[in-house]
Coordinates of C-alpha atoms in Angstrom, one line a residue:
Chain A
M29 CA -69.6 93.3 259.0
T30 CA -66.4 91.4 259.0
T31 CA -66.2 87.7 259.0
E32 CA -63.6 86.1 261.2
V33 CA -62.0 82.9 259.9
S34 CA -60.2 80.8 262.4
H35 CA -57.9 77.9 261.8
Q36 CA -56.2 75.3 264.1
E37 CA -53.1 74.6 262.0
Q38 CA -50.5 77.0 260.9
T39 CA -49.0 74.8 258.3
L40 CA -49.7 74.8 254.6
D41 CA -51.0 71.4 253.8
V42 CA -52.5 69.7 250.8
E43 CA -55.5 67.6 251.5
K44 CA -54.9 64.1 250.2
R45 CA -57.8 62.2 251.8
P46 CA -60.1 60.4 249.5
L47 CA -63.4 62.1 248.5
P48 CA -66.1 61.8 251.2
K49 CA -68.8 59.4 250.5
N50 CA -71.5 62.0 250.1
S51 CA -70.1 64.3 247.5
I52 CA -72.0 67.4 246.5
N53 CA -72.5 69.2 243.2
F54 CA -71.4 72.7 242.2
E55 CA -74.6 74.4 243.1
Q56 CA -74.6 72.7 246.5
L57 CA -71.0 73.9 247.0
R58 CA -72.0 77.5 246.2
Q59 CA -75.0 77.3 248.4
G60 CA -73.0 75.7 251.2
L61 CA -70.4 78.5 251.0
R62 CA -73.0 81.2 251.2
E63 CA -74.4 79.6 254.3
I64 CA -71.1 79.1 256.0
F65 CA -70.1 82.7 255.4
S66 CA -73.4 84.2 256.4
Q67 CA -72.3 83.6 260.0
D68 CA -69.9 86.0 261.9
S69 CA -67.4 83.3 262.6
V70 CA -66.1 80.8 260.1
N71 CA -63.9 77.8 260.6
V72 CA -61.2 77.1 258.0
E73 CA -61.6 73.3 258.4
E74 CA -65.3 73.6 257.6
V75 CA -64.7 75.5 254.4
R76 CA -62.0 73.0 253.4
E77 CA -64.3 70.0 254.1
L78 CA -67.0 71.6 252.0
M79 CA -64.7 72.2 249.1
L80 CA -63.4 68.7 249.3
A81 CA -66.9 67.3 249.2
Y82 CA -67.4 68.8 245.7
R83 CA -66.4 66.3 243.0
S84 CA -65.4 68.2 239.9
D85 CA -67.7 67.9 236.9
P86 CA -66.7 70.1 234.0
K87 CA -70.4 70.3 232.8
E88 CA -71.2 72.3 236.0
W89 CA -68.4 74.9 235.7
K90 CA -67.6 75.0 232.0
K91 CA -69.5 78.3 231.5
F92 CA -67.0 80.0 233.8
A93 CA -63.9 78.4 232.3
K94 CA -62.9 81.0 229.7
F95 CA -59.3 80.6 228.6
D96 CA -56.9 83.1 227.1
R97 CA -54.0 81.9 224.9
C98 CA -51.4 84.2 226.3
K99 CA -52.0 84.2 230.1
Y100 CA -54.0 82.6 232.9
T101 CA -57.5 84.1 233.5
R102 CA -59.6 84.9 236.6
N103 CA -63.3 84.3 236.2
L104 CA -65.6 85.6 239.0
V105 CA -68.3 83.1 239.9
D106 CA -69.8 84.4 243.2
T107 CA -69.3 87.1 245.8
G108 CA -71.4 85.6 248.6
N109 CA -72.9 88.9 249.3
E110 CA -69.5 90.7 249.2
K111 CA -68.1 88.3 251.9
Y112 CA -65.7 86.5 249.5
N113 CA -64.7 86.1 246.0
L114 CA -65.2 82.6 244.4
I115 CA -63.2 82.5 241.2
V116 CA -62.4 80.0 238.5
L117 CA -58.9 80.3 237.2
C118 CA -58.0 78.9 233.8
W119 CA -54.4 78.1 233.1
G120 CA -53.2 77.3 229.5
E121 CA -50.2 75.2 228.9
G122 CA -47.1 76.7 230.6
H123 CA -49.0 79.5 232.2
G124 CA -47.9 80.6 235.7
S125 CA -48.4 83.4 238.2
A126 CA -46.0 85.8 239.8
I127 CA -45.0 85.2 243.4
H128 CA -47.8 86.9 245.4
D129 CA -49.2 87.5 248.8
H130 CA -52.9 87.4 249.7
A131 CA -53.6 90.8 251.0
D132 CA -54.3 89.6 254.6
A133 CA -57.0 87.4 253.2
H134 CA -57.6 83.6 253.5
C135 CA -57.1 81.7 250.3
F136 CA -58.6 78.2 249.5
M137 CA -57.7 76.5 246.2
K138 CA -59.3 73.4 244.7
M139 CA -58.3 71.7 241.5
L140 CA -61.1 71.2 239.0
Q141 CA -59.0 69.9 236.0
G142 CA -55.4 69.2 235.4
T143 CA -52.5 69.7 237.8
L144 CA -50.9 72.8 239.3
S145 CA -47.5 73.2 240.9
E146 CA -47.1 75.5 243.9
V147 CA -43.8 76.9 245.1
R148 CA -43.9 78.6 248.5
F149 CA -41.5 81.3 249.6
E150 CA -40.5 83.1 252.8
W151 CA -41.3 86.8 253.0
P152 CA -38.3 88.7 251.8
T153 CA -36.3 90.3 254.6
N154 CA -34.9 93.1 252.5
P155 CA -37.5 95.9 252.6
V156 CA -37.3 97.0 249.0
Q157 CA -40.3 98.6 247.4
G158 CA -40.5 100.0 243.9
S159 CA -38.2 99.8 241.0
E160 CA -34.9 101.3 242.1
I161 CA -32.7 98.8 243.9
K162 CA -29.1 99.0 244.8
D163 CA -26.8 96.1 244.3
E164 CA -26.3 95.6 248.0
D165 CA -30.0 95.4 248.7
I166 CA -30.6 92.5 246.3
K167 CA -31.4 89.3 248.0
E168 CA -32.7 86.2 246.5
M169 CA -36.0 85.0 248.0
R170 CA -35.9 81.7 250.0
E171 CA -38.0 78.8 248.8
I172 CA -39.6 76.9 251.6
G173 CA -41.5 74.1 249.8
R174 CA -43.1 72.8 246.7
S175 CA -46.1 70.7 246.0
S176 CA -48.4 69.5 243.3
L177 CA -52.1 69.8 243.4
Y178 CA -54.2 67.2 241.7
V179 CA -57.9 67.1 240.7
N180 CA -60.3 67.6 243.6
Q181 CA -57.5 68.3 246.1
V182 CA -57.8 71.4 248.2
C183 CA -55.1 73.6 249.7
Y184 CA -55.1 76.7 252.0
I185 CA -52.7 79.6 252.4
N186 CA -52.7 83.0 254.2
D187 CA -50.0 85.7 254.6
S188 CA -48.7 84.3 257.9
M189 CA -47.7 81.1 256.1
G190 CA -45.7 82.8 253.4
L191 CA -46.0 83.6 249.7
H192 CA -46.4 81.4 246.7
R193 CA -46.2 81.1 243.0
V194 CA -48.7 78.8 241.2
E195 CA -48.1 77.5 237.7
N196 CA -49.2 74.9 235.2
T197 CA -46.0 73.2 234.3
S198 CA -47.7 70.9 231.7
H199 CA -46.9 71.5 228.1
T200 CA -49.8 69.4 227.0
E201 CA -52.6 69.8 229.5
R202 CA -54.6 72.9 230.5
A203 CA -55.7 73.3 234.1
V204 CA -58.7 74.8 235.9
S205 CA -58.8 75.7 239.6
L206 CA -61.4 77.1 242.0
H207 CA -60.3 79.8 244.4
L208 CA -62.0 81.3 247.4
Y209 CA -60.7 84.5 248.9
C210 CA -62.1 85.9 252.1
P211 CA -62.3 88.9 252.5
P212 CA -62.3 89.8 248.8
F213 CA -59.4 92.0 247.7
N214 CA -58.7 93.9 244.5
S215 CA -55.0 94.3 244.7
C216 CA -52.1 92.4 246.2
S217 CA -48.3 92.4 246.1
V218 CA -46.1 90.6 243.7
F219 CA -42.5 89.7 244.3
N220 CA -39.3 89.1 242.3
A221 CA -37.7 85.8 243.3
R222 CA -34.2 87.0 242.3
T223 CA -34.1 90.3 244.1
G224 CA -36.9 90.4 246.7
Q225 CA -38.4 93.5 245.1
R226 CA -42.1 94.0 245.9
S227 CA -44.7 95.9 244.0
K228 CA -48.5 96.3 243.9
C229 CA -50.6 94.5 241.4
P230 CA -54.3 95.0 240.7
V231 CA -56.5 91.9 240.6
T232 CA -58.6 91.9 237.4
F233 CA -61.3 89.6 236.1
W234 CA -61.5 88.1 232.6
T235 CA -65.2 87.3 233.0
K236 CA -67.7 88.0 235.7
F237 CA -70.6 85.6 236.4
G238 CA -69.9 84.0 233.0
E239 CA -69.9 87.2 231.0
K240 CA -66.8 88.8 229.4
N241 CA -65.7 91.7 231.5
N242 CA -65.7 94.6 229.0
L243 CA -64.7 97.0 231.7
L244 CA -61.4 95.2 232.0
E245 CA -58.7 97.8 232.4
I246 CA -55.9 96.8 230.1
S247 CA -53.0 97.5 232.4
P248 CA -50.1 99.1 230.7
K249 CA -47.8 97.4 233.2
L250 CA -45.8 94.5 232.0
E251 CA -45.6 91.6 234.4
D252 CA -42.2 90.0 234.9
N253 CA -42.6 86.4 236.1
Chain B
M4 CA -65.5 57.3 225.2
E5 CA -65.6 60.6 226.9
W6 CA -65.4 64.2 225.7
S7 CA -61.9 65.4 226.3
S8 CA -61.0 69.1 226.1
S9 CA -58.0 69.0 228.4
G10 CA -55.5 70.5 225.9
S11 CA -55.8 73.5 223.6
D12 CA -57.7 71.3 221.2
D13 CA -61.1 72.9 220.8
S14 CA -63.4 75.3 222.5
G15 CA -66.7 73.7 221.5
S16 CA -68.7 70.8 222.9
E17 CA -70.7 69.4 220.1
G18 CA -70.1 66.4 217.9
V19 CA -69.2 63.6 220.3
L20 CA -69.6 60.4 218.3
D21 CA -69.1 56.8 219.4
A22 CA -66.8 55.0 217.0
S23 CA -68.9 51.9 217.2
Q24 CA -71.8 53.8 215.7
M25 CA -69.9 55.0 212.7
G26 CA -71.4 52.5 210.3
N27 CA -74.9 53.7 211.1
A28 CA -74.0 57.4 211.1
E29 CA -74.0 58.0 207.3
A30 CA -76.9 60.5 207.4
V31 CA -75.2 62.4 210.3
A32 CA -71.7 62.1 209.0
G33 CA -72.2 64.2 205.9
N34 CA -73.1 67.2 208.0
L35 CA -70.8 66.6 210.9
E36 CA -68.4 69.5 211.5
R37 CA -66.6 68.6 214.7
L38 CA -65.5 65.1 215.8
V39 CA -63.8 64.0 218.9
L40 CA -62.1 60.6 219.0
S41 CA -60.0 61.1 222.1
A42 CA -59.5 58.0 224.1
S43 CA -57.6 59.5 227.0
G44 CA -55.2 56.6 227.2
D45 CA -56.8 53.7 225.5
K46 CA -55.9 52.8 222.0
Q47 CA -58.6 53.5 219.5
E48 CA -59.1 52.5 215.9
S49 CA -59.5 55.4 213.5
P50 CA -62.6 55.2 211.3
K51 CA -61.8 53.3 208.2
T52 CA -62.8 56.1 205.9
M53 CA -63.3 59.7 206.6
S54 CA -64.7 60.4 203.2
R55 CA -68.2 60.5 204.7
F56 CA -67.0 63.4 206.8
R57 CA -66.8 65.9 204.0
R58 CA -67.6 68.9 206.1
L59 CA -65.4 68.1 209.0
H60 CA -63.5 71.2 210.2
T61 CA -62.5 70.1 213.7
L62 CA -60.9 66.8 214.6
N63 CA -59.6 65.7 217.9
L64 CA -57.4 62.6 217.9
S65 CA -55.6 63.2 221.2
C66 CA -54.5 60.4 223.5
N67 CA -54.8 57.5 221.1
A68 CA -51.2 56.1 221.2
L69 CA -51.0 56.7 217.5
T70 CA -47.6 56.0 216.0
E71 CA -48.4 57.5 212.7
V72 CA -50.9 60.0 211.4
P73 CA -53.9 58.0 210.0
A74 CA -53.8 58.1 206.2
V75 CA -57.5 58.6 206.0
L76 CA -57.0 62.2 207.1
Q77 CA -55.9 63.0 203.6
Q78 CA -59.6 63.1 202.7
C79 CA -60.3 65.8 205.2
A80 CA -59.3 68.8 203.1
K81 CA -61.6 71.1 205.0
L82 CA -59.9 70.6 208.3
E83 CA -59.3 73.8 210.2
K84 CA -58.5 72.5 213.7
L85 CA -56.6 69.2 214.2
S86 CA -55.3 67.8 217.5
L87 CA -52.8 64.9 217.6
R88 CA -51.9 65.8 221.1
S89 CA -50.4 63.1 223.4
N90 CA -49.8 60.4 220.9
R91 CA -46.5 58.6 219.8
L92 CA -45.7 60.4 216.6
T93 CA -42.1 60.8 215.6
E94 CA -42.7 62.4 212.2
L95 CA -45.4 63.7 210.0
P96 CA -46.2 62.4 206.5
K97 CA -45.5 64.6 203.5
W98 CA -49.2 64.7 202.5
M99 CA -50.0 66.7 205.7
A100 CA -48.9 69.7 203.6
C101 CA -52.1 69.3 201.7
L102 CA -54.3 70.3 204.7
K103 CA -54.1 73.9 203.6
N104 CA -57.1 75.0 205.6
L105 CA -55.6 74.2 209.0
R106 CA -55.7 77.2 211.3
Q107 CA -54.8 75.3 214.5
L108 CA -52.5 72.3 214.9
N109 CA -51.8 70.6 218.2
L110 CA -48.8 68.2 218.2
S111 CA -47.9 68.5 221.9
G112 CA -46.8 65.5 223.9
N113 CA -45.4 63.4 221.0
G114 CA -41.9 62.2 220.2
L115 CA -40.9 64.7 217.5
K116 CA -37.2 65.2 217.3
Q117 CA -36.9 67.1 214.1
F118 CA -39.4 69.9 213.2
P119 CA -41.6 68.2 210.6
L120 CA -41.1 70.2 207.3
P121 CA -44.7 69.5 206.0
I122 CA -45.9 72.0 208.6
L123 CA -44.1 74.8 206.9
E124 CA -46.5 74.5 204.0
L125 CA -49.5 75.1 206.2
T126 CA -49.4 78.9 205.7
N127 CA -52.8 79.5 207.1
L128 CA -51.8 78.3 210.6
K129 CA -52.5 80.7 213.4
Y130 CA -51.9 78.5 216.4
L131 CA -49.2 75.9 216.5
Y132 CA -48.7 73.8 219.7
M133 CA -45.6 71.6 219.8
G134 CA -44.9 71.6 223.6
G135 CA -43.5 68.5 225.2
N136 CA -41.7 66.9 222.3
V137 CA -37.9 66.4 221.9
L138 CA -37.3 69.1 219.2
E139 CA -33.6 69.8 218.9
S140 CA -33.7 72.7 216.4
L141 CA -36.1 74.8 214.4
P142 CA -35.7 75.2 210.6
S143 CA -34.7 78.7 209.4
A144 CA -37.7 78.5 207.0
I145 CA -40.0 78.7 210.1
D146 CA -40.9 82.2 208.9
K147 CA -42.9 80.6 206.0
L148 CA -45.7 80.5 208.6
E149 CA -46.5 84.1 207.9
N150 CA -49.9 84.1 209.7
L151 CA -48.8 82.4 213.0
Q152 CA -50.0 84.2 216.2
I153 CA -49.2 81.6 218.8
L154 CA -46.0 79.4 218.7
Y155 CA -45.8 77.0 221.6
L156 CA -42.4 75.3 221.8
G157 CA -42.1 74.8 225.6
G158 CA -40.6 71.6 227.0
N159 CA -38.2 70.7 224.1
Q160 CA -34.5 70.4 223.6
L161 CA -33.8 73.7 221.8
V162 CA -30.3 75.2 222.3
E163 CA -30.9 78.1 220.0
V164 CA -33.5 79.6 217.8
P165 CA -33.0 80.8 214.2
H166 CA -32.7 84.5 213.3
T167 CA -35.6 84.1 211.0
L168 CA -37.9 83.9 214.0
G169 CA -37.7 87.7 214.0
N170 CA -39.5 87.8 210.7
M171 CA -42.7 86.3 212.1
L172 CA -44.3 89.7 212.7
T173 CA -47.8 88.3 213.4
L174 CA -46.6 86.5 216.6
T175 CA -48.5 87.5 219.7
A176 CA -47.2 84.7 222.0
L177 CA -43.9 83.0 221.8
V178 CA -43.3 80.2 224.3
L179 CA -39.8 78.9 224.7
C180 CA -39.8 77.9 228.3
D181 CA -38.2 74.7 229.5
N182 CA -35.6 74.4 226.8
K183 CA -31.8 74.7 226.7
L184 CA -31.5 78.2 225.2
R185 CA -28.2 80.0 226.0
A186 CA -29.0 83.2 224.2
L187 CA -31.7 84.9 222.3
P188 CA -31.0 86.4 218.9
Q189 CA -31.3 90.2 218.6
C190 CA -34.0 89.9 216.0
I191 CA -36.5 88.9 218.7
A192 CA -36.9 92.6 219.1
Q193 CA -38.6 92.8 215.7
L194 CA -41.7 91.0 216.9
E195 CA -43.6 94.2 217.5
N196 CA -46.9 92.4 218.1
L197 CA -45.6 90.1 220.8
R198 CA -47.7 90.2 224.0
S199 CA -46.3 87.2 225.7
L200 CA -42.8 85.9 225.8
L201 CA -42.2 82.9 228.1
L202 CA -38.5 82.2 228.6
H203 CA -38.4 80.5 232.0
K204 CA -36.3 77.4 232.7
N205 CA -33.5 78.0 230.1
Q206 CA -29.8 78.7 230.3
L207 CA -30.0 82.5 229.6
R208 CA -27.4 84.7 231.3
T209 CA -28.4 88.0 229.6
L210 CA -30.9 89.2 227.1
P211 CA -30.3 91.3 223.9
Q212 CA -30.6 95.0 224.6
E213 CA -33.0 95.5 221.8
I214 CA -35.7 93.7 223.8
V215 CA -36.7 97.0 225.4
G216 CA -38.2 97.8 222.1
L217 CA -41.0 95.3 222.5
R218 CA -43.7 97.8 223.5
G219 CA -46.6 95.4 223.2
L220 CA -45.2 93.0 225.7
R221 CA -47.5 92.2 228.7
E222 CA -46.1 88.9 230.0
L223 CA -42.5 88.1 230.3
S224 CA -41.2 85.1 232.3
L225 CA -37.5 84.8 233.2
R226 CA -37.3 82.6 236.2
D227 CA -35.0 79.7 236.5
N228 CA -32.4 81.1 234.2
P229 CA -28.8 81.8 235.4
L230 CA -29.4 85.5 234.8
V231 CA -26.7 87.9 235.9
V232 CA -28.1 89.7 238.9
R233 CA -25.4 91.8 240.3
F234 CA -23.0 94.0 238.4
V235 CA -20.3 91.9 236.9
R236 CA -16.9 92.9 235.8
D237 CA -16.8 93.0 232.1
M238 CA -15.3 90.0 230.5
A239 CA -11.6 90.4 229.6
Q240 CA -11.3 91.7 226.1
Q241 CA -9.3 89.6 223.7
V242 CA -6.2 91.4 222.5
P243 CA -7.1 92.6 219.0
T244 CA -5.2 91.2 216.0
L245 CA -3.0 93.3 213.8
R246 CA -5.7 92.9 211.1
E247 CA -8.3 94.3 213.5
L248 CA -6.2 97.3 214.4
A249 CA -5.5 98.1 210.8
A250 CA -9.1 97.6 209.8
R251 CA -10.2 100.0 212.6
V252 CA -7.9 102.7 211.2
V253 CA -9.1 102.2 207.7
S254 CA -12.7 102.3 208.8
S255 CA -12.6 105.2 211.2
N256 CA -10.7 107.3 208.8
R257 CA -13.1 106.3 206.0
L258 CA -10.2 105.3 203.7
P259 CA -11.4 103.8 200.4
Y260 CA -10.7 100.1 200.2
S261 CA -12.3 98.9 197.0
T262 CA -9.0 97.9 195.4
L263 CA -8.1 95.6 198.3
P264 CA -8.3 91.7 197.9
L265 CA -11.8 90.3 198.3
T266 CA -11.2 88.7 201.7
L267 CA -10.0 92.0 203.2
K268 CA -12.9 93.9 201.6
K269 CA -15.4 91.5 203.1
Y270 CA -13.8 91.8 206.5
L271 CA -13.9 95.6 206.3
D272 CA -17.6 95.4 205.4
T273 CA -18.3 93.8 208.8
A274 CA -17.5 96.9 210.8
H275 CA -19.7 97.4 213.8
H276 CA -20.1 100.8 215.4
C277 CA -19.6 101.1 219.1
V278 CA -22.9 101.8 220.8
N279 CA -21.2 104.4 223.0
P280 CA -22.6 107.6 221.4
M281 CA -19.6 109.6 222.5
C282 CA -17.2 107.2 220.7
Q283 CA -16.8 107.2 217.0
G284 CA -15.0 103.9 217.1
V285 CA -15.7 100.8 215.2
F286 CA -14.8 97.2 216.0
F287 CA -14.7 93.9 214.1
D288 CA -14.0 90.7 216.0
S289 CA -12.6 92.2 219.1
R290 CA -15.1 93.7 221.3
V291 CA -16.1 94.1 224.9
E292 CA -19.2 92.5 226.2
H293 CA -20.8 94.9 228.5
V294 CA -23.8 94.1 230.7
K295 CA -26.1 96.9 231.5
F296 CA -29.0 96.7 233.8
V297 CA -32.2 98.2 232.6
D298 CA -35.2 98.7 234.7
F299 CA -37.8 96.4 233.1
C300 CA -41.4 96.0 234.1
G301 CA -40.9 98.6 236.8
K302 CA -39.8 95.9 239.2
Y303 CA -36.7 94.2 238.0
R304 CA -33.3 95.0 236.5
V305 CA -32.9 92.9 233.4
P306 CA -29.3 92.3 232.3
L307 CA -29.0 93.4 228.7
L308 CA -25.9 92.6 226.6
H309 CA -24.4 95.0 224.2
Y310 CA -21.0 95.4 222.6
L311 CA -18.5 98.2 222.9
C312 CA -15.3 98.7 221.0
S313 CA -13.0 98.8 224.1
Q314 CA -12.8 98.7 227.8
R315 CA -12.4 102.5 227.8
C316 CA -15.9 102.8 226.5
A317 CA -17.2 100.5 229.2
N318 CA -15.7 102.3 232.1
G319 CA -16.1 105.9 231.1
P320 CA -19.1 108.1 232.2
D321 CA -20.3 107.9 228.7
A322 CA -21.0 104.2 228.8
D323 CA -24.7 104.7 229.0
L324 CA -26.8 103.7 226.1
P325 CA -28.1 106.6 224.0
P326 CA -31.4 107.7 225.5
E327 CA -33.5 107.2 222.4
A328 CA -37.0 108.7 222.7
G329 CA -38.6 105.3 222.2
Q330 CA -36.7 103.8 225.1
R331 CA -37.6 106.7 227.4
L332 CA -41.3 106.3 226.4
L333 CA -41.2 102.6 227.0
R334 CA -39.7 103.0 230.5
K335 CA -42.4 105.5 231.3
V336 CA -45.0 103.0 230.3
L337 CA -43.4 100.2 232.2
L338 CA -42.9 102.1 235.3
G339 CA -46.5 103.3 235.3

């Protein structure tokens, strides 16, 4: 059964409205998401409103926030009966992601702690896959916008809107963000800003449901960001 | 006062103590192992004496607008984790060198311009966070920190790093992002345990070729550097001096030179061998900088800089680097 997610706006926007008066806790957020996604048709605005209604309280999500000193981590919280992946991402000082797409899925991101910077890119027009690239095929990717995401704010992106890189630019503060991907995916594409080269990248979890993922496949591939 | 764990200060959650209750806390103090006095912006008074906290091994003094390290810390000889993150420190006192049990020290977000030398005596340090200061250089004695695994120096004013950095073989993560680095020393390639190397937001145009030897590397960031992307014409070679030409003849023909004046002997000792395997040439000061692109990470061509003895070596079909077995293996791993 696939879930259809509709949305009115095609622009990537960062919700800057103040918190609604009736804010919910983490458990209510999880339950609310399960209910919304149990239906066949889901509205993007509804999901965003629900995520906005949650006021971040570290005590509630601390058990999922497992950091690594070298790289940002993905910690699976909930799969909503396989409809979505709800993930807590932990970013140490200076940690950032590659430029990536969202595998035809919808992506919601909410800040739980600290600040993240998001840089959005246009899809590369040079169709270069893999490692071999000729000089004449190299084309720098075009940046189309940047924004910062502060605690409790929510943003949304999907492939039709472009690609993005997310990073914690702070040298003193760590950051934690909550991501929802629907439908769930286990691999996506990463891109090189300087050349437009694209390659596939598996999505791995540092912890699942609060427990260290011992089946974590240590990828022999080096990530160039 | 709230619990604050927003920096790499601590991973635990116990031991939050209100400073106003310190006077009544004697029974507790003696057994306390972790203490957080993080004000998150407001100025706080440090406790007048830490001597009650004999067993303290974790202390978080972040965000207290401290202009100097509280002298009372001298009594905390058992300290293993100390955070002075986001204060207003411009230097560290000499007695900090006595905190020999420190494993983790967070000095990020202060006003440190010179690298505080007392830190070099803290040889048990594993994790050193100094991001977001105004450090202009690193001491060459940095390799005294022979147990260091994480060295965070992002967001400073570093123009270069000392060659001795290559001696820090225990390093797993080296963060140099957001500085003013123009080049990396070749010795970086000696850091065989490096898993993460963050170099984004610097002034790097090329990388030393030896970097392909870092087999344990899993995370490399190069964005926002003026990295050479397309093939560039080799830079014009400086016309060699007569001394250079004569030295090349002496060196290539293996002529004995021990009876020559000391200055000439020293000069001859500095002979470099051309990396072109088909060339037996040597060079001294005059060399060609050749940029070769190597497939790195399976997705990107990284410009590596190496030196050749002449333009002839750069242009010929033999200009490729010798395909050492190690390099081949690395490429196989990187390209999956």
